[in-house]
């Protein structure tokens, strides 16, 4: 089953979030990546959290735009912040 089919934990269509991502400019997508990477890590002990598939969706949107570096830069930034650098 496709991880983006169906509804999220609040009953919203997952496709609504995907559509929202496609409407974002690169700066907004960068912010979404930062937020979802952080929230997915925060929800590490909750495997059914929406933040995990939303984080994946951010990566996938970056990939569709041939701009995976956006996701990678935000991930590296958060790792550096977490390690105190």
N, CA, C and O of each residue as an XYZ file, in Angstrom:
340
protein
N       0.838     -1.190      0.000
C       0.000      0.000      0.000
C       0.876      1.244      0.000
O       1.864      1.320      0.730
N       0.514      2.195     -0.807
C       1.241      3.454     -0.903
C       1.108      4.226      0.406
O       0.001      4.409      0.910
N       2.232      4.677      0.954
C       2.205      5.368      2.248
C       1.483      6.708      2.188
O       1.190      7.298      3.229
N       1.194      7.194      0.989
C       0.510      8.472      0.852
C      -0.974      8.327      0.512
O      -1.648      9.321      0.242
N      -1.476      7.118      0.525
C      -2.897      6.898      0.275
C      -3.654      6.941      1.587
O      -3.098      6.664      2.650
N      -4.904      7.283      1.505
C      -5.741      7.247      2.691
C      -5.702      8.536      3.480
O      -5.448      9.615      2.944
N      -5.963      8.394      4.771
C      -6.090      9.550      5.648
C      -5.009      9.550      6.714
O      -4.456      8.509      7.068
N      -4.721     10.750      7.216
C      -3.757     10.869      8.297
C      -4.432     10.567      9.634
O      -5.594     10.161      9.666
N      -3.725     10.760     10.710
C      -4.245     10.439     12.041
C      -5.396     11.337     12.479
O      -6.062     11.051     13.474
N      -5.632     12.416     11.744
C      -6.718     13.345     12.080
C      -7.887     13.258     11.105
O      -8.825     14.052     11.174
N      -7.822     12.289     10.197
C      -8.910     12.088      9.252
C      -8.807     12.909      7.979
O      -9.717     12.881      7.149
N      -7.707     13.641      7.813
C      -7.496     14.430      6.594
C      -6.871     13.544      5.521
O      -6.098     12.637      5.828
N      -7.204     13.807      4.286
C      -6.588     13.060      3.193
C      -5.103     13.372      3.130
O      -4.703     14.536      3.162
N      -4.298     12.344      3.040
C      -2.855     12.552      2.914
C      -2.537     13.328      1.636
O      -1.574     14.094      1.592
N      -3.336     13.131      0.617
C      -3.111     13.836     -0.646
C      -3.236     15.349     -0.473
O      -2.646     16.103     -1.246
N      -3.992     15.803      0.524
C      -4.093     17.244      0.784
C      -2.727     17.808      1.172
O      -2.357     18.895      0.728
N      -1.983     17.084      1.987
C      -0.652     17.538      2.386
C       0.291     17.520      1.181
O       1.094     18.436      1.002
N       0.192     16.484      0.365
C       1.038     16.403     -0.825
C       0.771     17.576     -1.760
O       1.701     18.172     -2.304
N      -0.501     17.902     -1.939
C      -0.871     19.036     -2.794
C      -0.347     20.343     -2.222
O       0.095     21.220     -2.964
N      -0.398     20.470     -0.912
C       0.121     21.668     -0.249
C       1.616     21.815     -0.544
O       2.089     22.916     -0.825
N       2.352     20.715     -0.479
C       3.787     20.765     -0.768
C       4.057     21.217     -2.197
O       4.970     22.007     -2.436
N       3.279     20.727     -3.136
C       3.516     21.078     -4.542
C       3.267     22.559     -4.800
O       3.823     23.128     -5.740
N       2.434     23.184     -3.971
C       2.121     24.607     -4.141
C       3.168     25.528     -3.505
O       3.146     26.738     -3.730
N       4.077     24.965     -2.719
C       5.083     25.773     -2.027
C       6.200     26.190     -2.972
O       6.572     25.452     -3.884
N       6.729     27.394     -2.736
C       7.958     27.764     -3.427
C       9.115     27.092     -2.681
O       8.901     26.450     -1.653
N      10.325     27.238     -3.191
C      11.465     26.537     -2.597
C      11.728     26.957     -1.155
O      12.098     26.121     -0.331
N      11.547     28.220     -0.840
C      11.782     28.685      0.530
C      10.766     28.057      1.484
O      11.124     27.626      2.579
N       9.519     28.007      1.073
C       8.480     27.382      1.897
C       8.734     25.892      2.049
O       8.535     25.329      3.126
N       9.173     25.254      0.976
C       9.494     23.829      1.037
C      10.670     23.595      1.982
O      10.671     22.625      2.741
N      11.660     24.466      1.942
C      12.802     24.360      2.857
C      12.315     24.423      4.307
O      12.749     23.632      5.144
N      11.427     25.351      4.596
C      10.879     25.481      5.946
C      10.096     24.240      6.349
O      10.188     23.779      7.487
N       9.322     23.700      5.407
C       8.551     22.482      5.687
C       9.495     21.309      5.960
O       9.244     20.505      6.858
N      10.576     21.212      5.188
C      11.561     20.149      5.414
C      12.142     20.265      6.810
O      12.215     19.279      7.543
N      12.552     21.463      7.176
C      13.135     21.682      8.492
C      12.169     21.254      9.584
O      12.542     20.544     10.518
N      10.936     21.691      9.457
C       9.930     21.390     10.477
C       9.644     19.891     10.553
O       9.596     19.321     11.644
N       9.455     19.259      9.411
C       9.091     17.843      9.420
C      10.257     16.946      9.819
O      10.046     15.922     10.467
N      11.477     17.308      9.448
C      12.636     16.526      9.889
C      12.712     16.562     11.409
O      12.896     15.532     12.057
N      12.570     17.756     11.967
C      12.638     17.907     13.422
C      11.506     17.146     14.103
O      11.733     16.412     15.065
N      10.281     17.325     13.597
C       9.136     16.671     14.223
C       9.192     15.152     14.085
O       8.788     14.430     14.996
N       9.688     14.669     12.958
C       9.821     13.220     12.782
C      10.824     12.655     13.780
O      10.601     11.591     14.358
N      11.926     13.366     13.981
C      12.906     12.922     14.977
C      12.304     12.980     16.381
O      12.531     12.081     17.191
N      11.545     14.024     16.668
C      10.906     14.186     17.973
C       9.920     13.045     18.242
O       9.776     12.594     19.378
N       9.249     12.587     17.190
C       8.253     11.518     17.323
C       8.859     10.137     17.066
O       8.147      9.195     16.717
N      10.150     10.028     17.237
C      10.853      8.776     16.961
C      10.243      7.577     17.687
O      10.269      6.461     17.169
N       9.701      7.800     18.869
C       9.123      6.700     19.647
C       7.657      6.434     19.283
O       7.000      5.615     19.925
N       7.151      7.113     18.270
C       5.765      6.927     17.821
C       5.762      6.596     16.329
O       5.613      7.487     15.493
N       5.924      5.329     16.003
C       6.072      4.941     14.596
C       4.876      5.263     13.708
O       5.023      5.314     12.486
N       3.709      5.478     14.280
C       2.522      5.779     13.462
C       2.267      7.281     13.328
O       1.240      7.698     12.792
N       3.205      8.087     13.819
C       3.052      9.536     13.730
C       2.998      9.990     12.272
O       3.716      9.467     11.420
N       2.149     10.954     12.006
C       2.064     11.535     10.666
C       3.377     12.204     10.261
O       3.683     12.307      9.073
N       4.135     12.648     11.230
C       5.365     13.377     10.919
C       6.342     12.542     10.103
O       7.130     13.100      9.339
N       6.311     11.235     10.242
C       7.246     10.377      9.504
C       6.930     10.377      8.004
O       7.821     10.593      7.183
N       5.670     10.136      7.649
C       5.350     10.129      6.219
C       5.391     11.542      5.645
O       5.684     11.715      4.462
N       5.102     12.557      6.466
C       5.183     13.934      5.985
C       6.635     14.322      5.715
O       6.920     15.053      4.766
N       7.539     13.840      6.537
C       8.965     14.059      6.318
C       9.389     13.392      5.002
O      10.103     13.995      4.200
N       8.955     12.170      4.789
C       9.240     11.467      3.530
C       8.667     12.231      2.341
O       9.297     12.313      1.287
N       7.478     12.787      2.513
C       6.836     13.536      1.434
C       7.637     14.793      1.089
O       7.724     15.173     -0.078
N       8.216     15.431      2.094
C       9.070     16.595      1.840
C      10.283     16.186      1.004
O      10.643     16.861      0.040
N      10.901     15.079      1.388
C      12.040     14.579      0.615
C      11.616     14.278     -0.825
O      12.301     14.650     -1.777
N      10.489     13.606     -0.963
C      10.017     13.243     -2.300
C       9.729     14.476     -3.143
O      10.008     14.477     -4.342
N       9.177     15.523     -2.543
C       8.898     16.755     -3.285
C      10.210     17.413     -3.717
O      10.319     17.907     -4.839
N      11.189     17.421     -2.839
C      12.505     17.957     -3.216
C      13.080     17.156     -4.383
O      13.634     17.722     -5.326
N      12.940     15.845     -4.306
C      13.443     14.972     -5.364
C      12.749     15.252     -6.697
O      13.398     15.297     -7.742
N      11.433     15.438     -6.656
C      10.685     15.740     -7.888
C      11.168     17.029     -8.533
O      11.126     17.173     -9.755
N      11.626     17.961     -7.711
C      12.121     19.245     -8.219
C      13.613     19.198     -8.562
O      14.199     20.212     -8.943
N      14.219     18.025     -8.425
C      15.664     17.869     -8.604
C      16.438     18.801     -7.670
O      17.448     19.393     -8.052
N      15.938     18.915     -6.437
C      16.545     19.786     -5.437
C      16.644     19.073     -4.086
O      16.300     19.633     -3.045
N      17.117     17.835     -4.124
C      17.274     17.064     -2.890
C      18.193     17.800     -1.920
O      18.118     17.592     -0.709
N      19.060     18.660     -2.452
C      19.968     19.415     -1.588
C      19.211     20.249     -0.559
O      19.733     20.498      0.528
N      17.999     20.684     -0.875
C      17.202     21.449      0.093
C      16.985     20.596      1.346
O      17.249     21.038      2.464
N      16.505     19.384      1.144
C      16.263     18.469      2.266
C      17.573     18.153      2.982
O      17.641     18.196      4.210
N      18.603     17.837      2.217
C      19.885     17.452      2.803
C      20.498     18.580      3.624
O      21.059     18.333      4.691
N      20.397     19.808      3.141
C      20.932     20.953      3.882
C      20.181     21.156      5.192
O      20.797     21.428      6.222
N      18.874     21.029      5.161
C      18.092     21.202      6.386
C      18.376     20.082      7.378
O      18.447     20.314      8.585
N      18.538     18.869      6.864
C      18.876     17.741      7.735
C      20.228     17.983      8.393
O      20.369     17.821      9.606
N      21.218     18.368      7.603
C      22.558     18.612      8.144
C      22.539     19.754      9.159
O      23.230     19.700     10.176
N      21.750     20.778      8.881
C      21.634     21.919      9.800
C      21.083     21.467     11.147
O      21.597     21.867     12.192
N      20.049     20.643     11.132
C      19.457     20.164     12.363
C      20.393     19.230     13.133
O      20.442     19.276     14.362
N      21.125     18.399     12.426
C      22.099     17.519     13.077
C      23.182     18.356     13.756
O      23.575     18.073     14.888
N      23.661     19.388     13.058
C      24.691     20.258     13.619
C      24.173     20.980     14.863
O      24.884     21.096     15.861
N      22.938     21.460     14.799
C      22.344     22.153     15.943
C      22.213     21.201     17.134
O      22.459     21.586     18.277
N      21.829     19.977     16.858
C      21.627     18.995     17.929
C      22.953     18.612     18.593
O      22.996     18.280     19.777
N      24.031     18.664     17.808
C      25.339     18.302     18.365
C      26.079     19.509     18.936
O      27.206     19.385     19.415
N      25.442     20.671     18.882
C      26.031     21.863     19.474
C      27.012     22.593     18.584
O      27.811     23.390     19.075
N      26.973     22.344     17.298
C      27.901     23.021     16.364
C      27.226     24.135     15.607
O      27.862     24.798     14.787
